[in-house]
């Protein structure tokens, strides 16, 4: 999850954006047969073409639902997508989409372009060409003595990001393509400008971001940094190859602070906000597990409103 220039991946998605149903279908298939993605039966079982089979496997790994190396589910994948006892196997709760977005946008090793866009690219309005150029510049800066990915590969990544996060307008796409919007488009983190010539991705208040999923992200930040105190500023802006919650969720500073203050009361005793030497910091007062917050969201949904 921490960005490492020696471990980057581009273009593993076969140019296919993540679609509704893919994670659920792919996860349930691999839990029944760990070799399904390498099997000749995969296209029949999943009901898609061969390249899409590879794309589904990639998105499951990029979203941390299956192991990045072995063909087996992760604990997190079991919690969410298990067909019998998972909390949301068919992605019916928008909170799950927020969680998956965090898992993808912080996966610097397998989804480097997504990590870059949500943690390092802060231009509020941009064209597809500008996005592609900025990604190529980033890669050229980070890869010094190794073979660089082809420009076409980076261009495909740059084109896929806004396509995954923007709702179809219906003007230039077919009804079938409209129906295949990525679930991430629900989050409205990227929008198409009037006329469709550019995109916008601006910080704003995100009232739909659930505290349980925010708590999971915050706790992961403490685990990544291996510390008991993090300056509020470090949650807002990506530093030292770490992701930043404010950037990933495109939050304003005021909304981030307000959400962290509410999070302190969501599960009392775990987090605390203090001023230390004039610096506003969030403290980890009691160790638990990041899954605690996910479980709390799904099992006590009313607490989201009360906190």
PDB file of C-alpha atoms in Angstrom, residues 124-235:
ATOM      1  CA  UNK A 124      -9.282  20.028 -10.301  1.00  0.00           C
ATOM      2  CA  UNK A 125     -10.105  20.180 -14.023  1.00  0.00           C
ATOM      3  CA  UNK A 126      -8.272  18.367 -16.796  1.00  0.00           C
ATOM      4  CA  UNK A 127      -8.601  16.818 -20.222  1.00  0.00           C
ATOM      5  CA  UNK A 128      -7.884  13.209 -21.026  1.00  0.00           C
ATOM      6  CA  UNK A 129      -4.723  14.259 -22.818  1.00  0.00           C
ATOM      7  CA  UNK A 130      -3.501  16.263 -19.815  1.00  0.00           C
ATOM      8  CA  UNK A 131      -4.118  13.267 -17.579  1.00  0.00           C
ATOM      9  CA  UNK A 132      -2.139  10.970 -19.857  1.00  0.00           C
ATOM     10  CA  UNK A 133       0.766  13.416 -20.070  1.00  0.00           C
ATOM     11  CA  UNK A 134       0.859  13.900 -16.297  1.00  0.00           C
ATOM     12  CA  UNK A 135       0.870  10.134 -15.682  1.00  0.00           C
ATOM     13  CA  UNK A 136       3.693   9.648 -18.199  1.00  0.00           C
ATOM     14  CA  UNK A 137       5.700  12.445 -16.531  1.00  0.00           C
ATOM     15  CA  UNK A 138       5.209  10.793 -13.131  1.00  0.00           C
ATOM     16  CA  UNK A 139       6.366   7.411 -14.429  1.00  0.00           C
ATOM     17  CA  UNK A 140       9.382   8.919 -16.202  1.00  0.00           C
ATOM     18  CA  UNK A 141      10.374  10.646 -12.975  1.00  0.00           C
ATOM     19  CA  UNK A 142      10.080   7.487 -10.874  1.00  0.00           C
ATOM     20  CA  UNK A 143      11.512   4.861 -13.232  1.00  0.00           C
ATOM     21  CA  UNK A 144      15.187   5.626 -13.747  1.00  0.00           C
ATOM     22  CA  UNK A 145      17.190   2.500 -14.581  1.00  0.00           C
ATOM     23  CA  UNK A 146      14.469   0.074 -15.611  1.00  0.00           C
ATOM     24  CA  UNK A 147      12.369  -0.483 -18.679  1.00  0.00           C
ATOM     25  CA  UNK A 148       9.420   1.901 -18.744  1.00  0.00           C
ATOM     26  CA  UNK A 149       5.899   0.908 -19.717  1.00  0.00           C
ATOM     27  CA  UNK A 150       4.817   1.795 -23.226  1.00  0.00           C
ATOM     28  CA  UNK A 151       3.097   5.136 -23.692  1.00  0.00           C
ATOM     29  CA  UNK A 152       0.082   3.305 -25.088  1.00  0.00           C
ATOM     30  CA  UNK A 153      -0.196   1.340 -21.829  1.00  0.00           C
ATOM     31  CA  UNK A 154      -0.087   4.515 -19.738  1.00  0.00           C
ATOM     32  CA  UNK A 155      -2.561   6.163 -22.078  1.00  0.00           C
ATOM     33  CA  UNK A 156      -4.971   3.257 -21.578  1.00  0.00           C
ATOM     34  CA  UNK A 157      -4.686   3.618 -17.798  1.00  0.00           C
ATOM     35  CA  UNK A 158      -5.213   7.377 -17.988  1.00  0.00           C
ATOM     36  CA  UNK A 159      -8.274   6.902 -20.161  1.00  0.00           C
ATOM     37  CA  UNK A 160      -9.752   4.215 -17.926  1.00  0.00           C
ATOM     38  CA  UNK A 161      -9.647   6.223 -14.682  1.00  0.00           C
ATOM     39  CA  UNK A 162     -12.215   8.905 -15.603  1.00  0.00           C
ATOM     40  CA  UNK A 163     -14.276   6.315 -17.493  1.00  0.00           C
ATOM     41  CA  UNK A 164     -14.571   4.223 -14.304  1.00  0.00           C
ATOM     42  CA  UNK A 165     -15.496   7.148 -12.087  1.00  0.00           C
ATOM     43  CA  UNK A 166     -17.786   9.168 -14.365  1.00  0.00           C
ATOM     44  CA  UNK A 167     -21.456   8.436 -14.913  1.00  0.00           C
ATOM     45  CA  UNK A 168     -22.404   7.922 -18.545  1.00  0.00           C
ATOM     46  CA  UNK A 169     -24.198  10.876 -20.117  1.00  0.00           C
ATOM     47  CA  UNK A 170     -25.820   8.798 -22.812  1.00  0.00           C
ATOM     48  CA  UNK A 171     -24.747  11.237 -25.509  1.00  0.00           C
ATOM     49  CA  UNK A 172     -21.818   9.300 -26.912  1.00  0.00           C
ATOM     50  CA  UNK A 173     -22.312   5.826 -25.511  1.00  0.00           C
ATOM     51  CA  UNK A 174     -24.759   3.066 -26.295  1.00  0.00           C
ATOM     52  CA  UNK A 175     -27.524   1.996 -23.858  1.00  0.00           C
ATOM     53  CA  UNK A 176     -25.595  -1.227 -23.258  1.00  0.00           C
ATOM     54  CA  UNK A 177     -22.495   0.716 -22.230  1.00  0.00           C
ATOM     55  CA  UNK A 178     -24.614   2.896 -19.944  1.00  0.00           C
ATOM     56  CA  UNK A 179     -25.797  -0.256 -18.185  1.00  0.00           C
ATOM     57  CA  UNK A 180     -22.194  -1.343 -17.706  1.00  0.00           C
ATOM     58  CA  UNK A 181     -21.061   1.722 -15.769  1.00  0.00           C
ATOM     59  CA  UNK A 182     -18.460   0.931 -13.153  1.00  0.00           C
ATOM     60  CA  UNK A 183     -19.819   0.875  -9.581  1.00  0.00           C
ATOM     61  CA  UNK A 184     -17.263   3.593  -8.759  1.00  0.00           C
ATOM     62  CA  UNK A 185     -19.233   6.070 -10.857  1.00  0.00           C
ATOM     63  CA  UNK A 186     -21.787   6.179  -8.002  1.00  0.00           C
ATOM     64  CA  UNK A 187     -19.280   8.002  -5.796  1.00  0.00           C
ATOM     65  CA  UNK A 188     -19.167  11.083  -8.057  1.00  0.00           C
ATOM     66  CA  UNK A 189     -15.452  11.588  -7.454  1.00  0.00           C
ATOM     67  CA  UNK A 190     -14.969  12.516 -11.116  1.00  0.00           C
ATOM     68  CA  UNK A 191     -17.470  14.305 -13.335  1.00  0.00           C
ATOM     69  CA  UNK A 192     -17.552  15.270 -16.981  1.00  0.00           C
ATOM     70  CA  UNK A 193     -17.693  18.972 -17.793  1.00  0.00           C
ATOM     71  CA  UNK A 194     -20.494  20.398 -19.873  1.00  0.00           C
ATOM     72  CA  UNK A 195     -19.747  19.539 -23.461  1.00  0.00           C
ATOM     73  CA  UNK A 196     -17.727  16.497 -22.440  1.00  0.00           C
ATOM     74  CA  UNK A 197     -14.323  17.920 -23.352  1.00  0.00           C
ATOM     75  CA  UNK A 198     -12.808  17.815 -19.876  1.00  0.00           C
ATOM     76  CA  UNK A 199     -13.227  16.266 -16.447  1.00  0.00           C
ATOM     77  CA  UNK A 200     -13.431  17.604 -12.918  1.00  0.00           C
ATOM     78  CA  UNK A 201     -12.301  15.996  -9.679  1.00  0.00           C
ATOM     79  CA  UNK A 202     -12.527  18.505  -6.856  1.00  0.00           C
ATOM     80  CA  UNK A 203     -12.374  18.326  -3.059  1.00  0.00           C
ATOM     81  CA  UNK A 204     -15.824  18.770  -1.530  1.00  0.00           C
ATOM     82  CA  UNK A 205     -17.966  17.665   1.375  1.00  0.00           C
ATOM     83  CA  UNK A 206     -18.875  14.009   0.990  1.00  0.00           C
ATOM     84  CA  UNK A 207     -21.897  13.379   3.251  1.00  0.00           C
ATOM     85  CA  UNK A 208     -22.364   9.907   1.753  1.00  0.00           C
ATOM     86  CA  UNK A 209     -18.948   8.648   2.905  1.00  0.00           C
ATOM     87  CA  UNK A 210     -19.821   6.300   5.803  1.00  0.00           C
ATOM     88  CA  UNK A 211     -17.951   6.611   9.097  1.00  0.00           C
ATOM     89  CA  UNK A 212     -17.363   2.864   9.206  1.00  0.00           C
ATOM     90  CA  UNK A 213     -15.446   2.933   5.933  1.00  0.00           C
ATOM     91  CA  UNK A 214     -13.619   6.097   6.969  1.00  0.00           C
ATOM     92  CA  UNK A 215     -12.643   4.386  10.219  1.00  0.00           C
ATOM     93  CA  UNK A 216     -11.258   1.411   8.302  1.00  0.00           C
ATOM     94  CA  UNK A 217      -9.144   3.766   6.164  1.00  0.00           C
ATOM     95  CA  UNK A 218      -7.922   5.730   9.186  1.00  0.00           C
ATOM     96  CA  UNK A 219      -6.920   2.575  11.034  1.00  0.00           C
ATOM     97  CA  UNK A 220      -5.044   1.323   7.978  1.00  0.00           C
ATOM     98  CA  UNK A 221      -3.138   4.615   7.969  1.00  0.00           C
ATOM     99  CA  UNK A 222      -2.005   3.963  11.543  1.00  0.00           C
ATOM    100  CA  UNK A 223      -0.951   0.431  10.577  1.00  0.00           C
ATOM    101  CA  UNK A 224       0.959   1.648   7.520  1.00  0.00           C
ATOM    102  CA  UNK A 225       2.812   4.306   9.470  1.00  0.00           C
ATOM    103  CA  UNK A 226       3.299   2.080  12.549  1.00  0.00           C
ATOM    104  CA  UNK A 227       2.606   4.956  14.906  1.00  0.00           C
ATOM    105  CA  UNK A 228       0.132   6.043  17.580  1.00  0.00           C
ATOM    106  CA  UNK A 229      -0.205   9.667  16.440  1.00  0.00           C
ATOM    107  CA  UNK A 230      -0.738  11.200  12.984  1.00  0.00           C
ATOM    108  CA  UNK A 231      -0.998  14.929  12.260  1.00  0.00           C
ATOM    109  CA  UNK A 232      -4.378  15.797  10.760  1.00  0.00           C
ATOM    110  CA  UNK A 233      -2.520  17.347   7.823  1.00  0.00           C
ATOM    111  CA  UNK A 234      -1.078  13.935   6.923  1.00  0.00           C
ATOM    112  CA  UNK A 235      -4.597  12.572   6.492  1.00  0.00           C
TER     113      UNK A 235
END
